PDB file of C-alpha atoms in Angstrom:
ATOM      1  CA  UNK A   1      70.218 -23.809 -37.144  1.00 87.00           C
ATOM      2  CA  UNK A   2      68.896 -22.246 -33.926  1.00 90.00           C
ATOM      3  CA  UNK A   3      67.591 -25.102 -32.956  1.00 90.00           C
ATOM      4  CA  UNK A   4      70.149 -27.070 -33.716  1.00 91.00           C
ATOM      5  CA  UNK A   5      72.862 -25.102 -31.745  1.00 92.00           C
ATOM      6  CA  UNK A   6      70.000 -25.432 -29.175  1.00 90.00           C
ATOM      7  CA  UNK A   7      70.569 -29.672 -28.880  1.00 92.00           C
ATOM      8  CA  UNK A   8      74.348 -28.523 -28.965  1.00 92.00           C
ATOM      9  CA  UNK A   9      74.420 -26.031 -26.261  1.00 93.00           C
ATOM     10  CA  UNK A  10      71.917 -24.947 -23.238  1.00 94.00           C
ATOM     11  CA  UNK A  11      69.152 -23.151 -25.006  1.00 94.00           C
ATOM     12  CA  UNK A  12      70.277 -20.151 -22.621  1.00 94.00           C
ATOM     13  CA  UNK A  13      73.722 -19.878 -23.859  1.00 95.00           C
ATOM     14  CA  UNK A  14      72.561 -20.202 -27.420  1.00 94.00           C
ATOM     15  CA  UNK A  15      70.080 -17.305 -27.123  1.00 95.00           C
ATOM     16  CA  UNK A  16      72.137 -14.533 -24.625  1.00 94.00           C
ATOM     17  CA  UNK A  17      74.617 -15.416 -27.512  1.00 94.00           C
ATOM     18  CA  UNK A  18      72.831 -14.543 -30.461  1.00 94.00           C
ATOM     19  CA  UNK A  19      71.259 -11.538 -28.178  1.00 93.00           C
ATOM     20  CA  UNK A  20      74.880 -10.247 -27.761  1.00 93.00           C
ATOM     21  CA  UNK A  21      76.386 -10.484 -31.202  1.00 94.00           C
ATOM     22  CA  UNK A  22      72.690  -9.142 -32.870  1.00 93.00           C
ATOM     23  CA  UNK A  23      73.293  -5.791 -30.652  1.00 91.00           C
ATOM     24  CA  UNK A  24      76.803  -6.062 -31.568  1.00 91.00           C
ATOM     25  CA  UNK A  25      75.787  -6.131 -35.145  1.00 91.00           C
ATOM     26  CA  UNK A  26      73.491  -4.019 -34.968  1.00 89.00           C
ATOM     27  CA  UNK A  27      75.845  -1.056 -33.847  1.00 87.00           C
ATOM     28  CA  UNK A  28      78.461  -1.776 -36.310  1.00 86.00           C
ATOM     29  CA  UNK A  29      75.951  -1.126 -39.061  1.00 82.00           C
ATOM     30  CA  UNK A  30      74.858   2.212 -37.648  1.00 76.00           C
ATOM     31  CA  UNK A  31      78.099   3.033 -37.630  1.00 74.00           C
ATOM     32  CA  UNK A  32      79.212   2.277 -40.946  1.00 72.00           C
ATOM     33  CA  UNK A  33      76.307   2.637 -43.361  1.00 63.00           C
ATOM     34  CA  UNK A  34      75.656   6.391 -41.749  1.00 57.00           C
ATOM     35  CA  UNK A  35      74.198   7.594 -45.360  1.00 51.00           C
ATOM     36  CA  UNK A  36      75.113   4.824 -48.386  1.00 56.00           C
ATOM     37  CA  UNK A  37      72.194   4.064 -50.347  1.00 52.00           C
ATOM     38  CA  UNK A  38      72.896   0.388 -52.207  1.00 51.00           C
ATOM     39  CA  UNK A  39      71.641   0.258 -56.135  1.00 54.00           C
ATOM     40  CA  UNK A  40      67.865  -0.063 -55.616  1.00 55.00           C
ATOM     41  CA  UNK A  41      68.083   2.978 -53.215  1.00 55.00           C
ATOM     42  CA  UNK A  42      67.443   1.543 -50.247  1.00 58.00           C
ATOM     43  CA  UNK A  43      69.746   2.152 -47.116  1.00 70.00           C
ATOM     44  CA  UNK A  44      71.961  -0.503 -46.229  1.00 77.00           C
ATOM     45  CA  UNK A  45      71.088  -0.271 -42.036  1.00 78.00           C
ATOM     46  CA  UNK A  46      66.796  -0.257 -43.177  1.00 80.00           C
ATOM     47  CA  UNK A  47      67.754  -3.632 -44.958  1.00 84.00           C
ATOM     48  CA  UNK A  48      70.330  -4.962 -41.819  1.00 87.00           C
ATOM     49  CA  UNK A  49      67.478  -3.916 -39.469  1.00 86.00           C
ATOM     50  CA  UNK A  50      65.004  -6.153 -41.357  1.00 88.00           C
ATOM     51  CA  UNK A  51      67.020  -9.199 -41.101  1.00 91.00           C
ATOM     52  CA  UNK A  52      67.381  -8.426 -37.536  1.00 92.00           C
ATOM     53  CA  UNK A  53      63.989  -8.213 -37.553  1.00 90.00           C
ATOM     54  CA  UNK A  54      63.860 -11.360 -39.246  1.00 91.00           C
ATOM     55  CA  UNK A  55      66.315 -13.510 -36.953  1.00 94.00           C
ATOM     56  CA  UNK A  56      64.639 -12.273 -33.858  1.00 93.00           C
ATOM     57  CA  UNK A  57      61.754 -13.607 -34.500  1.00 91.00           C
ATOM     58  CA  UNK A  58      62.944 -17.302 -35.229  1.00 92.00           C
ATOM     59  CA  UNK A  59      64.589 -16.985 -32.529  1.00 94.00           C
ATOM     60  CA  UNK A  60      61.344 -16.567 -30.453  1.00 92.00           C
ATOM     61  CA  UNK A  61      59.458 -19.552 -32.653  1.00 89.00           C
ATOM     62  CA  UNK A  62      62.623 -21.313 -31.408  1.00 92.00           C
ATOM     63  CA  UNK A  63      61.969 -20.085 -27.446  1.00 92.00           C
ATOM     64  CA  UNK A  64      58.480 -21.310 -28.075  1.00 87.00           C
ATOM     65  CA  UNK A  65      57.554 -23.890 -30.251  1.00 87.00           C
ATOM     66  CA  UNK A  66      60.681 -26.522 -30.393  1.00 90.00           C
ATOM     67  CA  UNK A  67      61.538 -29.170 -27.391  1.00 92.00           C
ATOM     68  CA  UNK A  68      64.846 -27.894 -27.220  1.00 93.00           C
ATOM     69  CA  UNK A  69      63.973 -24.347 -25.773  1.00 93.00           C
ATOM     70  CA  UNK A  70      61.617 -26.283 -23.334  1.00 93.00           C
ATOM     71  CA  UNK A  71      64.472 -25.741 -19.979  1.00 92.00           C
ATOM     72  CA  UNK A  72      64.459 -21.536 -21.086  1.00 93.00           C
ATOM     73  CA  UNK A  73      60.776 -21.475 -21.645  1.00 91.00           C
ATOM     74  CA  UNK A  74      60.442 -23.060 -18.057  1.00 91.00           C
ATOM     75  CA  UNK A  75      63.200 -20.910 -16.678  1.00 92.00           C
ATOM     76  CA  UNK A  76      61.509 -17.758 -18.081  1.00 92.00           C
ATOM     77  CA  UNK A  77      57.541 -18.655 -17.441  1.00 90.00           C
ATOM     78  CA  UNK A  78      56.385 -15.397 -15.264  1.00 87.00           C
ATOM     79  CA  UNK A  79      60.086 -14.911 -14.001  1.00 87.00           C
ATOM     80  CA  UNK A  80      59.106 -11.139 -14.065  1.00 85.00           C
ATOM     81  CA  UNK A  81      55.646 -12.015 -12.227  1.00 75.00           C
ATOM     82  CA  UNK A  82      56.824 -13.514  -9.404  1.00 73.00           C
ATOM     83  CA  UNK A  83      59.269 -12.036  -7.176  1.00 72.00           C
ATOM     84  CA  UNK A  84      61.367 -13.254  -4.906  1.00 72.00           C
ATOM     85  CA  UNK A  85      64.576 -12.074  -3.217  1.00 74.00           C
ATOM     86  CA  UNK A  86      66.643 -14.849  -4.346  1.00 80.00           C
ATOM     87  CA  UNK A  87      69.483 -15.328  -6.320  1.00 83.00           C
ATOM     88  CA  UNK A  88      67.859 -17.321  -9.027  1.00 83.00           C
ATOM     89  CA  UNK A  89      65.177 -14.648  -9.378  1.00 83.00           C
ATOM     90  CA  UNK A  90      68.052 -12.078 -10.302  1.00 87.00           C
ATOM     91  CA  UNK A  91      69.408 -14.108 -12.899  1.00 89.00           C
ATOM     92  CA  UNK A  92      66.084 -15.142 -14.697  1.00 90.00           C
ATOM     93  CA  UNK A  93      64.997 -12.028 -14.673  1.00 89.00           C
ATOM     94  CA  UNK A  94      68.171 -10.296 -15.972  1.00 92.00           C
ATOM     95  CA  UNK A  95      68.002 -13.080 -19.054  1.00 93.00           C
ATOM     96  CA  UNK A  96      64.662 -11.461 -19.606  1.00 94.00           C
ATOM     97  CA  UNK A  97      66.139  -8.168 -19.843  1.00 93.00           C
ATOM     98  CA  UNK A  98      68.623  -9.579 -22.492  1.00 93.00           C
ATOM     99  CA  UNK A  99      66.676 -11.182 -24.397  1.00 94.00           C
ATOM    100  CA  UNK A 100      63.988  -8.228 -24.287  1.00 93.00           C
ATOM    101  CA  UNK A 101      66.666  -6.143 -25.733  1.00 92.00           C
ATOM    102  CA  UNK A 102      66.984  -8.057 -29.142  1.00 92.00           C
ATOM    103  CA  UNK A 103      63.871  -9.336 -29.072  1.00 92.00           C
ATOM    104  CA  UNK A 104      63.018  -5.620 -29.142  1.00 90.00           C
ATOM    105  CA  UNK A 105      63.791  -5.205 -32.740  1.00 89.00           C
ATOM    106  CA  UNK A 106      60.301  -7.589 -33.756  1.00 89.00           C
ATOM    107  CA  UNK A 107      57.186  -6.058 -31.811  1.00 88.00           C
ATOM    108  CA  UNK A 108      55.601  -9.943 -32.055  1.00 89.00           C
ATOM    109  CA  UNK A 109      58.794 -11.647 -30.644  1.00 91.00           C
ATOM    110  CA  UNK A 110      58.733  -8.754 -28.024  1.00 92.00           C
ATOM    111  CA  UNK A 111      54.664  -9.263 -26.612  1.00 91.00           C
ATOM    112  CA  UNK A 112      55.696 -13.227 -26.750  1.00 90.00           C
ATOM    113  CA  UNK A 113      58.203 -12.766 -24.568  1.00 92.00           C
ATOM    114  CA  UNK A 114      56.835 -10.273 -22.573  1.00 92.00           C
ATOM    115  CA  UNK A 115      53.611 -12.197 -22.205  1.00 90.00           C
ATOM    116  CA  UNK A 116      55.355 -15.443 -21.285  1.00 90.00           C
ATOM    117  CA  UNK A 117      57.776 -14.069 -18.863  1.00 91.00           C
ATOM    118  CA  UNK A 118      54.895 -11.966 -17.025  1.00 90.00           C
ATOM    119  CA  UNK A 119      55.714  -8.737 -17.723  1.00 90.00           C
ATOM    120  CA  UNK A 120      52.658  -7.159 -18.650  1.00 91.00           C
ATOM    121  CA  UNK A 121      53.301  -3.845 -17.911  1.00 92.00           C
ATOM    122  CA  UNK A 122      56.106  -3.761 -20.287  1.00 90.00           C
ATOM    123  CA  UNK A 123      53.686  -6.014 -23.258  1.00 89.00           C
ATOM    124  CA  UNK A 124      51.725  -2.818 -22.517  1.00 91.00           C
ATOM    125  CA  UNK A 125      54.229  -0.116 -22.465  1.00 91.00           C
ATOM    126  CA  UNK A 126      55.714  -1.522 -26.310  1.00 87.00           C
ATOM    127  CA  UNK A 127      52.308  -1.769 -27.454  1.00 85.00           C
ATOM    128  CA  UNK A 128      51.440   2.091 -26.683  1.00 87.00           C
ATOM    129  CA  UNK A 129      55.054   3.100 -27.985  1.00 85.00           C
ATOM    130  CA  UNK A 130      53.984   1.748 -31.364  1.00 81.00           C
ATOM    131  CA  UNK A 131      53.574   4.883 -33.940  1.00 80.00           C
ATOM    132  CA  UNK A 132      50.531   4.201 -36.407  1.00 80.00           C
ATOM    133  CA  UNK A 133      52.839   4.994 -39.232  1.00 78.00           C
ATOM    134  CA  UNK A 134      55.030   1.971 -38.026  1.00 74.00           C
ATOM    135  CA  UNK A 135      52.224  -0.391 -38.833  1.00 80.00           C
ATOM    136  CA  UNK A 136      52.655  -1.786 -42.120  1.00 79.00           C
ATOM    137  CA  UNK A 137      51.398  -5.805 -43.493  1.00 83.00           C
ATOM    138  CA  UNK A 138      54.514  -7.326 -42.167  1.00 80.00           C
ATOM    139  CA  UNK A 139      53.843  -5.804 -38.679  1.00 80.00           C
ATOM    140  CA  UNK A 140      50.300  -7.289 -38.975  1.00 84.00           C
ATOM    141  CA  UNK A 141      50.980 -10.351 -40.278  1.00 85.00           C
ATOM    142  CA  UNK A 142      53.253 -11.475 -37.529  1.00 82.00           C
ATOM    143  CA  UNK A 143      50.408  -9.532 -35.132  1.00 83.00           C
ATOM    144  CA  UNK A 144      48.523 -11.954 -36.401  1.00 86.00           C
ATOM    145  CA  UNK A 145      50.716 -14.940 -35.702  1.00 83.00           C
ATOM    146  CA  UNK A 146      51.044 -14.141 -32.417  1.00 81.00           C
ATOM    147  CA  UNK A 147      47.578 -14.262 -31.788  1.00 84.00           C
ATOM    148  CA  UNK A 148      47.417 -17.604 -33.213  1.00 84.00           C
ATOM    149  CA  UNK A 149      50.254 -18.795 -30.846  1.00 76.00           C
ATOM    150  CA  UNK A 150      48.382 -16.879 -28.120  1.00 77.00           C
ATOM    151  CA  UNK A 151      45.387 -19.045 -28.616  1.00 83.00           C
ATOM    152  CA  UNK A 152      47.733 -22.720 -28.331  1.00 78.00           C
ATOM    153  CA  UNK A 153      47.442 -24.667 -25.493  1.00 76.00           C
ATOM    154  CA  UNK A 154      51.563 -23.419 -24.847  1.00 67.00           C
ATOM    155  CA  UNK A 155      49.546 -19.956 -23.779  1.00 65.00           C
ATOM    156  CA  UNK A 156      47.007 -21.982 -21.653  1.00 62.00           C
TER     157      UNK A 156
END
């Protein structure tokens, strides 16, 4: 569907978009499922945050992989490594700092993007925030993916 919407729209629009109503959602949940446990005892907001979790990170194998994202990928290639005083550097670098906030909610989507946009201080910063007891298969499994996109010729 992402990718769809991406032939549809600028690939830009599509993913500040999704950025903006995920947060949105996001905050509603909190709100609303403060203590509710559903039938199998698990808490409504762990379960939202997982399909957050989820839709983040095909949003990033969207930003990545497909022809569609291929104007943002070239609008956000080391947009926080290079700096200039311009205009345009401003506004590439605040979509970085949009999408970093969503893509914040998947700790693979957020290296990608980090790593493609040049911002290796902050790749580095999310990696030492992560707390050992965090780290479950899931967590390594998409570790693991990102590796393998790392070692594409995309990454090259």
């Amino acid at each position: 569907v992402i990718t769809y919407m991406c032939k549809l729209q600028p690939p830009e629009f599509v993913m500040v978009s999704f950025a903006v109503e995920l947060d949105r959602f996001v905050n509603r949940r909190k709100v609303s499922s403060l203590d509710r446990s559903d039938k199998q005892g698990e808490r409504p907001l762990a379960r939202d945050l997982r399909f957050v979790s989820s839709f983040v990170q095909h949003m990033n194998h969207v930003l990545l992989n497909t022809t569609e994202a291929k104007s943002l990928r070239n609008v956000l290639k080391d947009c926080v490594a290079t700096v200039d005083d311009d205009e345009t550097h401003h506004q590439r670098s605040r979509l970085f700092h949009i999408l970093l906030h969503s893509f914040s909610h998947n700790i693979a989507a957020t290296l990608s993007l980090c790593l493609w946009a040049g911002a290796y201080r902050t790749a580095f910063l999310q990696l030492n925030r992560i707390d050992s007891l965090d780290i479950n298969l899931i967590t390594l499994l998409e570790i693991d993916r990102l590796v393998e996109m790392l070692e594409r010729p995309l990454f090259r």
